[in-house]
Amino acid sequence: MFGIPRLLGGLVLVLAVGSAWSAEDVSRLSLEDLLKVDVAGASGYEQPLSETPSTATVITADDARRFGFRDIGEALQMARGVYISRDRTYSSLGVRGFGRPGDYNSRVLLLQDGGRANDPVYDQAMVGNESPLEMEWIKRLEFVPGPSSALYGGNALFGIANAVLWSGGDLNGTRVSLEAGSGRMARASILGGRVESNGLDWVGGLSVYQRRGDDLYFREFDVPATSNGIAHHLDGERYVKGLLKASWENWRGSVSFSTRVKNVPTAYFGTAFDVPGNFARDQSFHVDIAHRQSLSATWDQQLRLHVGHYAYDAEYPGTAAVNRDETRADWWSAEYQLRYSGWRDHAWLFGAEVRRQPRLEQRNFDISPRSDILDDKRKGGGMGVFVQDEWRLAPRWLANLGVRVDSQLSQPTMTSPRGALIYRPTEATTLKLLYGKAFRPPNAYERFYGGGGQKANPNLKPERISTRELALDVTPSSSLRFGLGRYSYTLHDLIDQEIDPADGLMVFRNQTGKVEARGWEAEVEVMLAGGWRLRANSNWQHISQPGSEPSNSPRRVSKFYLDGSPAAGWTLGLSVQGLSSRRTLVASVPGYVTGNLVLRQIENSRFGAWNVGIYNLAGKRYWDPAGQEHVQDALQSDGRQVRVGWEIGFR
Amino acid sequence: MSRFSRWVVAALFLLSIHCAEAAQDVADEVRVKAAVIYNLLLFVDWPGDVPTGDFRLCLIEGGALAVALQDFAGKPIHGRRFVPHPIGGGADELQSCFAVMVEAGNPVALARAGATARNRPLLVIGEGTGATDRGAMVSLAAQGSRMVFDVDLGALRRAHLGASSKLLRLARRVVE
């Protein structure tokens, strides 16, 4: 009846504004007319993972600042069951009691704005300084534990970490920050963005970091021939990272690069101790373009293209010659997603992804005299199709069902289902029952790398996991929330490094027998008087595997985070992590408790704002289990570290 | 095969560009969202015993939406001045709000806001699928190229808030 006047009104408005709606036009429309405006924006690309059926943890930029998280790994430790191990070259995540020493972190998938960020040679989710992403660029970091291969394909065994980067509209200005700290560390960064009057939203960031590092003592080398166990000036590190991200109407794109060089003091892979020139360099370059579009009121599509380059260079000074590793990878991927919301009580998602790696090269040689040990050139590729339905069975019941099928070059086809049932008996209570399967195909490094005491095994097959979980979440009042979960998982055909007794060489093999784990997790969040907030979580788990006890697998992992404002204009964040003892490859390392304290001035001063962080507050001596490539059975972590920072914002 | 799939991808991409250019006039999503939120608030009724002073719409974390809502700052709403107010998510901070907007990706903050609304008239606006399951009374979503919203009438009533018939008529879905 009033269809025609409304139509005319809409038409007049469209004619009046010309090509696009301005802010003033939009602000004058009625609710009815607003609901008829065609919108374009970037948020449709970010399907928040925390809305998926899981016990997700969201770490906000505010958390990262208050607790002074220095890298993604440190931030992810906030999630229940997550712990981090470092070997002075790379950082690796352990989740729910599983974290193989020397593992290149290939069982967790790192996403940048929903797109895969693991490299294709080592499948490594880089979460330390080596990461292509800078903590400061991240608006929100979501950690979803459990299998997610049903949507993302390989490597999403123990969880996915999605870094949602800032948009220009979020920043609306520029921030410069400078930091200095222990080990002669210095860092400088600039991050800015805005929305231009034509609607272009852009963000740019650049960070540089350098740390000279301290002399380190290794008991295993404590003889006069190897400097009495002291590695002099060999713990240095440098990185440069840059980002440019833009969105305009239905388009979004980003370009990022990073280079990180780490000196290696541990004399791994049989290299000479206390000899300079032992380094590892990781470089990556990513281009991502996405376009989203509505086909009708109920169909939406999105196409995403990604091009990546990764290079790894390392030199291993031996007693006779210097050996060198060179890894080069180029890849591209295309993903198409189609969403359908026309069927009442259902939300469907269909997708297909093609990934190609035209260049996967691994080289190893002695530099002088030149002697080639490995020159492996491969191509790789695969594709996957997936479907998911979110189905409201009844007002208090929600089901989420999905499956993905992946086919990969010279690997079996894998099917990964996931199902969740969510029941909300009362306003305050949510109960979730989750089941899922995930897999990880063996990567090029595990299959084809030979040299440096290691040999290839092209016949590896994928490892698989199936996970079951029951989770309860209760919010009895606005100041209290707690969660309790029970989980179990089974791993088949685990790809693990071992030493072949026939020739003494390290080799990756699918382990016979299955690894079974069971655990409990508990979480509590309390809002205290005066705006203070306390968050704590704890995991208890038991893993059984045939033959031996699992290494780097703590029975208990506990975390505690307290933050608030001790005085007007300042925030304080205290974080404490505790791990029980862990088996190493030979013996064990004791459990430990360590804490960080960060005091930060709130911005908006004309003279900038100061912050100071003390890491490993009590100077606790603790060790992480080391991988096969090390002589050391365990590696000691840094003692007390202090950082002082200053930053200033401009509009 | 590789070459073929490359061509398929290129063709799809060109097709989507072509479709994009043929598309109609579009408005910035964040601005439309801000305008929808302001207009929604006009169709909700608060009981008499609410805080005095400005009409505060609290936002968990500032961001692009907080900036866009500044276009409406100072406008009249229910006889008061409309003030968008970014907060950190603390329970204390919620006490001075008439309404709170929790953007997608923050389910814990949504649950906490929902719990606050059990004791006092606080309108909780959420976003995305499942927001009404986590404590939102009104949930915004994008359907196709347009904004839509769902209303949980039962949750509104429990918070002693009223919804006008126009709000319920414009909602995509009303659950009791």
JSON list of N, CA, C and O in Angstrom, two decimals, chain A residues 14 73 121 158-159 171 194 279 359 446 466 474 477 483 507 518 523 534 574 631 635 648 651:
[
{"chain": "A", "resi": 14, "resn": "VAL", "atom": "N", "xyz": [18.22, 8.56, -4.01]},
{"chain": "A", "resi": 14, "resn": "VAL", "atom": "CA", "xyz": [19.33, 8.06, -4.82]},
{"chain": "A", "resi": 14, "resn": "VAL", "atom": "C", "xyz": [19.75, 9.11, -5.83]},
{"chain": "A", "resi": 14, "resn": "VAL", "atom": "O", "xyz": [20.93, 9.39, -5.99]},
{"chain": "A", "resi": 73, "resn": "GLY", "atom": "N", "xyz": [52.63, -15.20, 20.60]},
{"chain": "A", "resi": 73, "resn": "GLY", "atom": "CA", "xyz": [52.68, -16.35, 21.49]},
{"chain": "A", "resi": 73, "resn": "GLY", "atom": "C", "xyz": [52.37, -15.97, 22.92]},
{"chain": "A", "resi": 73, "resn": "GLY", "atom": "O", "xyz": [51.60, -16.65, 23.61]},
{"chain": "A", "resi": 121, "resn": "VAL", "atom": "N", "xyz": [56.28, -24.73, 3.50]},
{"chain": "A", "resi": 121, "resn": "VAL", "atom": "CA", "xyz": [57.37, -25.71, 3.58]},
{"chain": "A", "resi": 121, "resn": "VAL", "atom": "C", "xyz": [57.41, -26.38, 4.95]},
{"chain": "A", "resi": 121, "resn": "VAL", "atom": "O", "xyz": [57.48, -27.60, 5.06]},
{"chain": "A", "resi": 158, "resn": "PHE", "atom": "N", "xyz": [45.01, -28.55, 16.69]},
{"chain": "A", "resi": 158, "resn": "PHE", "atom": "CA", "xyz": [44.81, -28.18, 18.09]},
{"chain": "A", "resi": 158, "resn": "PHE", "atom": "C", "xyz": [44.16, -26.82, 18.25]},
{"chain": "A", "resi": 158, "resn": "PHE", "atom": "O", "xyz": [43.77, -26.45, 19.35]},
{"chain": "A", "resi": 159, "resn": "GLY", "atom": "N", "xyz": [44.09, -26.07, 17.18]},
{"chain": "A", "resi": 159, "resn": "GLY", "atom": "CA", "xyz": [43.43, -24.78, 17.28]},
{"chain": "A", "resi": 159, "resn": "GLY", "atom": "C", "xyz": [43.81, -23.85, 16.16]},
{"chain": "A", "resi": 159, "resn": "GLY", "atom": "O", "xyz": [44.74, -24.11, 15.40]},
{"chain": "A", "resi": 171, "resn": "LEU", "atom": "N", "xyz": [41.57, 3.19, 13.94]},
{"chain": "A", "resi": 171, "resn": "LEU", "atom": "CA", "xyz": [42.74, 3.94, 14.44]},
{"chain": "A", "resi": 171, "resn": "LEU", "atom": "C", "xyz": [42.49, 5.45, 14.39]},
{"chain": "A", "resi": 171, "resn": "LEU", "atom": "O", "xyz": [42.73, 6.16, 15.37]},
{"chain": "A", "resi": 194, "resn": "ARG", "atom": "N", "xyz": [43.29, 5.91, 8.58]},
{"chain": "A", "resi": 194, "resn": "ARG", "atom": "CA", "xyz": [42.09, 6.74, 8.65]},
{"chain": "A", "resi": 194, "resn": "ARG", "atom": "C", "xyz": [41.15, 6.36, 7.52]},
{"chain": "A", "resi": 194, "resn": "ARG", "atom": "O", "xyz": [41.49, 5.56, 6.65]},
{"chain": "A", "resi": 279, "resn": "PHE", "atom": "N", "xyz": [73.25, -18.32, 12.13]},
{"chain": "A", "resi": 279, "resn": "PHE", "atom": "CA", "xyz": [72.03, -17.53, 12.14]},
{"chain": "A", "resi": 279, "resn": "PHE", "atom": "C", "xyz": [70.91, -18.21, 11.36]},
{"chain": "A", "resi": 279, "resn": "PHE", "atom": "O", "xyz": [71.15, -19.14, 10.58]},
{"chain": "A", "resi": 359, "resn": "ARG", "atom": "N", "xyz": [56.59, -23.34, -6.42]},
{"chain": "A", "resi": 359, "resn": "ARG", "atom": "CA", "xyz": [58.01, -23.42, -6.05]},
{"chain": "A", "resi": 359, "resn": "ARG", "atom": "C", "xyz": [58.15, -23.81, -4.59]},
{"chain": "A", "resi": 359, "resn": "ARG", "atom": "O", "xyz": [57.71, -23.09, -3.69]},
{"chain": "A", "resi": 446, "resn": "GLU", "atom": "N", "xyz": [59.42, -32.20, 6.10]},
{"chain": "A", "resi": 446, "resn": "GLU", "atom": "CA", "xyz": [59.39, -33.53, 6.70]},
{"chain": "A", "resi": 446, "resn": "GLU", "atom": "C", "xyz": [59.59, -34.63, 5.66]},
{"chain": "A", "resi": 446, "resn": "GLU", "atom": "O", "xyz": [60.19, -35.67, 5.92]},
{"chain": "A", "resi": 466, "resn": "SER", "atom": "N", "xyz": [41.05, -36.79, 16.33]},
{"chain": "A", "resi": 466, "resn": "SER", "atom": "CA", "xyz": [39.61, -36.62, 16.56]},
{"chain": "A", "resi": 466, "resn": "SER", "atom": "C", "xyz": [39.44, -36.16, 18.00]},
{"chain": "A", "resi": 466, "resn": "SER", "atom": "O", "xyz": [40.15, -36.63, 18.90]},
{"chain": "A", "resi": 474, "resn": "VAL", "atom": "N", "xyz": [28.95, -20.45, 32.58]},
{"chain": "A", "resi": 474, "resn": "VAL", "atom": "CA", "xyz": [27.91, -19.86, 33.43]},
{"chain": "A", "resi": 474, "resn": "VAL", "atom": "C", "xyz": [28.28, -18.42, 33.75]},
{"chain": "A", "resi": 474, "resn": "VAL", "atom": "O", "xyz": [29.41, -18.13, 34.13]},
{"chain": "A", "resi": 477, "resn": "SER", "atom": "N", "xyz": [26.30, -13.59, 37.44]},
{"chain": "A", "resi": 477, "resn": "SER", "atom": "CA", "xyz": [26.03, -12.17, 37.65]},
{"chain": "A", "resi": 477, "resn": "SER", "atom": "C", "xyz": [26.94, -11.39, 36.73]},
{"chain": "A", "resi": 477, "resn": "SER", "atom": "O", "xyz": [27.81, -11.95, 36.06]},
{"chain": "A", "resi": 483, "resn": "GLY", "atom": "N", "xyz": [33.75, -21.14, 33.66]},
{"chain": "A", "resi": 483, "resn": "GLY", "atom": "CA", "xyz": [33.60, -22.17, 32.65]},
{"chain": "A", "resi": 483, "resn": "GLY", "atom": "C", "xyz": [34.29, -23.44, 33.10]},
{"chain": "A", "resi": 483, "resn": "GLY", "atom": "O", "xyz": [35.27, -23.40, 33.84]},
{"chain": "A", "resi": 507, "resn": "VAL", "atom": "N", "xyz": [64.97, -38.77, 11.31]},
{"chain": "A", "resi": 507, "resn": "VAL", "atom": "CA", "xyz": [64.00, -38.96, 10.23]},
{"chain": "A", "resi": 507, "resn": "VAL", "atom": "C", "xyz": [62.59, -38.78, 10.80]},
{"chain": "A", "resi": 507, "resn": "VAL", "atom": "O", "xyz": [62.34, -39.11, 11.96]},
{"chain": "A", "resi": 518, "resn": "ARG", "atom": "N", "xyz": [43.25, -37.01, 27.73]},
{"chain": "A", "resi": 518, "resn": "ARG", "atom": "CA", "xyz": [42.02, -36.60, 28.40]},
{"chain": "A", "resi": 518, "resn": "ARG", "atom": "C", "xyz": [42.36, -35.45, 29.32]},
{"chain": "A", "resi": 518, "resn": "ARG", "atom": "O", "xyz": [43.45, -35.44, 29.91]},
{"chain": "A", "resi": 523, "resn": "GLU", "atom": "N", "xyz": [37.89, -22.19, 34.12]},
{"chain": "A", "resi": 523, "resn": "GLU", "atom": "CA", "xyz": [38.19, -20.79, 33.87]},
{"chain": "A", "resi": 523, "resn": "GLU", "atom": "C", "xyz": [37.28, -19.94, 34.72]},
{"chain": "A", "resi": 523, "resn": "GLU", "atom": "O", "xyz": [36.11, -20.27, 34.93]},
{"chain": "A", "resi": 534, "resn": "LEU", "atom": "N", "xyz": [39.92, -9.88, 37.30]},
{"chain": "A", "resi": 534, "resn": "LEU", "atom": "CA", "xyz": [40.76, -11.05, 37.50]},
{"chain": "A", "resi": 534, "resn": "LEU", "atom": "C", "xyz": [40.31, -12.15, 36.56]},
{"chain": "A", "resi": 534, "resn": "LEU", "atom": "O", "xyz": [39.12, -12.48, 36.51]},
{"chain": "A", "resi": 574, "resn": "LEU", "atom": "N", "xyz": [49.11, -7.54, 35.78]},
{"chain": "A", "resi": 574, "resn": "LEU", "atom": "CA", "xyz": [49.96, -8.57, 36.36]},
{"chain": "A", "resi": 574, "resn": "LEU", "atom": "C", "xyz": [49.55, -9.90, 35.75]},
{"chain": "A", "resi": 574, "resn": "LEU", "atom": "O", "xyz": [48.38, -10.29, 35.82]},
{"chain": "A", "resi": 631, "resn": "VAL", "atom": "N", "xyz": [72.19, -30.56, 21.38]},
{"chain": "A", "resi": 631, "resn": "VAL", "atom": "CA", "xyz": [72.95, -31.39, 22.32]},
{"chain": "A", "resi": 631, "resn": "VAL", "atom": "C", "xyz": [72.27, -31.27, 23.69]},
{"chain": "A", "resi": 631, "resn": "VAL", "atom": "O", "xyz": [72.15, -32.24, 24.43]},
{"chain": "A", "resi": 635, "resn": "LEU", "atom": "N", "xyz": [66.61, -26.10, 27.48]},
{"chain": "A", "resi": 635, "resn": "LEU", "atom": "CA", "xyz": [67.20, -24.78, 27.26]},
{"chain": "A", "resi": 635, "resn": "LEU", "atom": "C", "xyz": [66.61, -23.78, 28.25]},
{"chain": "A", "resi": 635, "resn": "LEU", "atom": "O", "xyz": [65.39, -23.70, 28.41]},
{"chain": "A", "resi": 648, "resn": "ILE", "atom": "N", "xyz": [53.33, 8.25, 21.46]},
{"chain": "A", "resi": 648, "resn": "ILE", "atom": "CA", "xyz": [52.56, 9.47, 21.28]},
{"chain": "A", "resi": 648, "resn": "ILE", "atom": "C", "xyz": [51.63, 9.28, 20.09]},
{"chain": "A", "resi": 648, "resn": "ILE", "atom": "O", "xyz": [51.98, 8.62, 19.12]},
{"chain": "A", "resi": 651, "resn": "ARG", "atom": "N", "xyz": [46.30, 12.96, 15.77]},
{"chain": "A", "resi": 651, "resn": "ARG", "atom": "CA", "xyz": [45.05, 12.81, 15.01]},
{"chain": "A", "resi": 651, "resn": "ARG", "atom": "C", "xyz": [45.28, 13.26, 13.59]},
{"chain": "A", "resi": 651, "resn": "ARG", "atom": "O", "xyz": [45.99, 14.22, 13.36]}
]
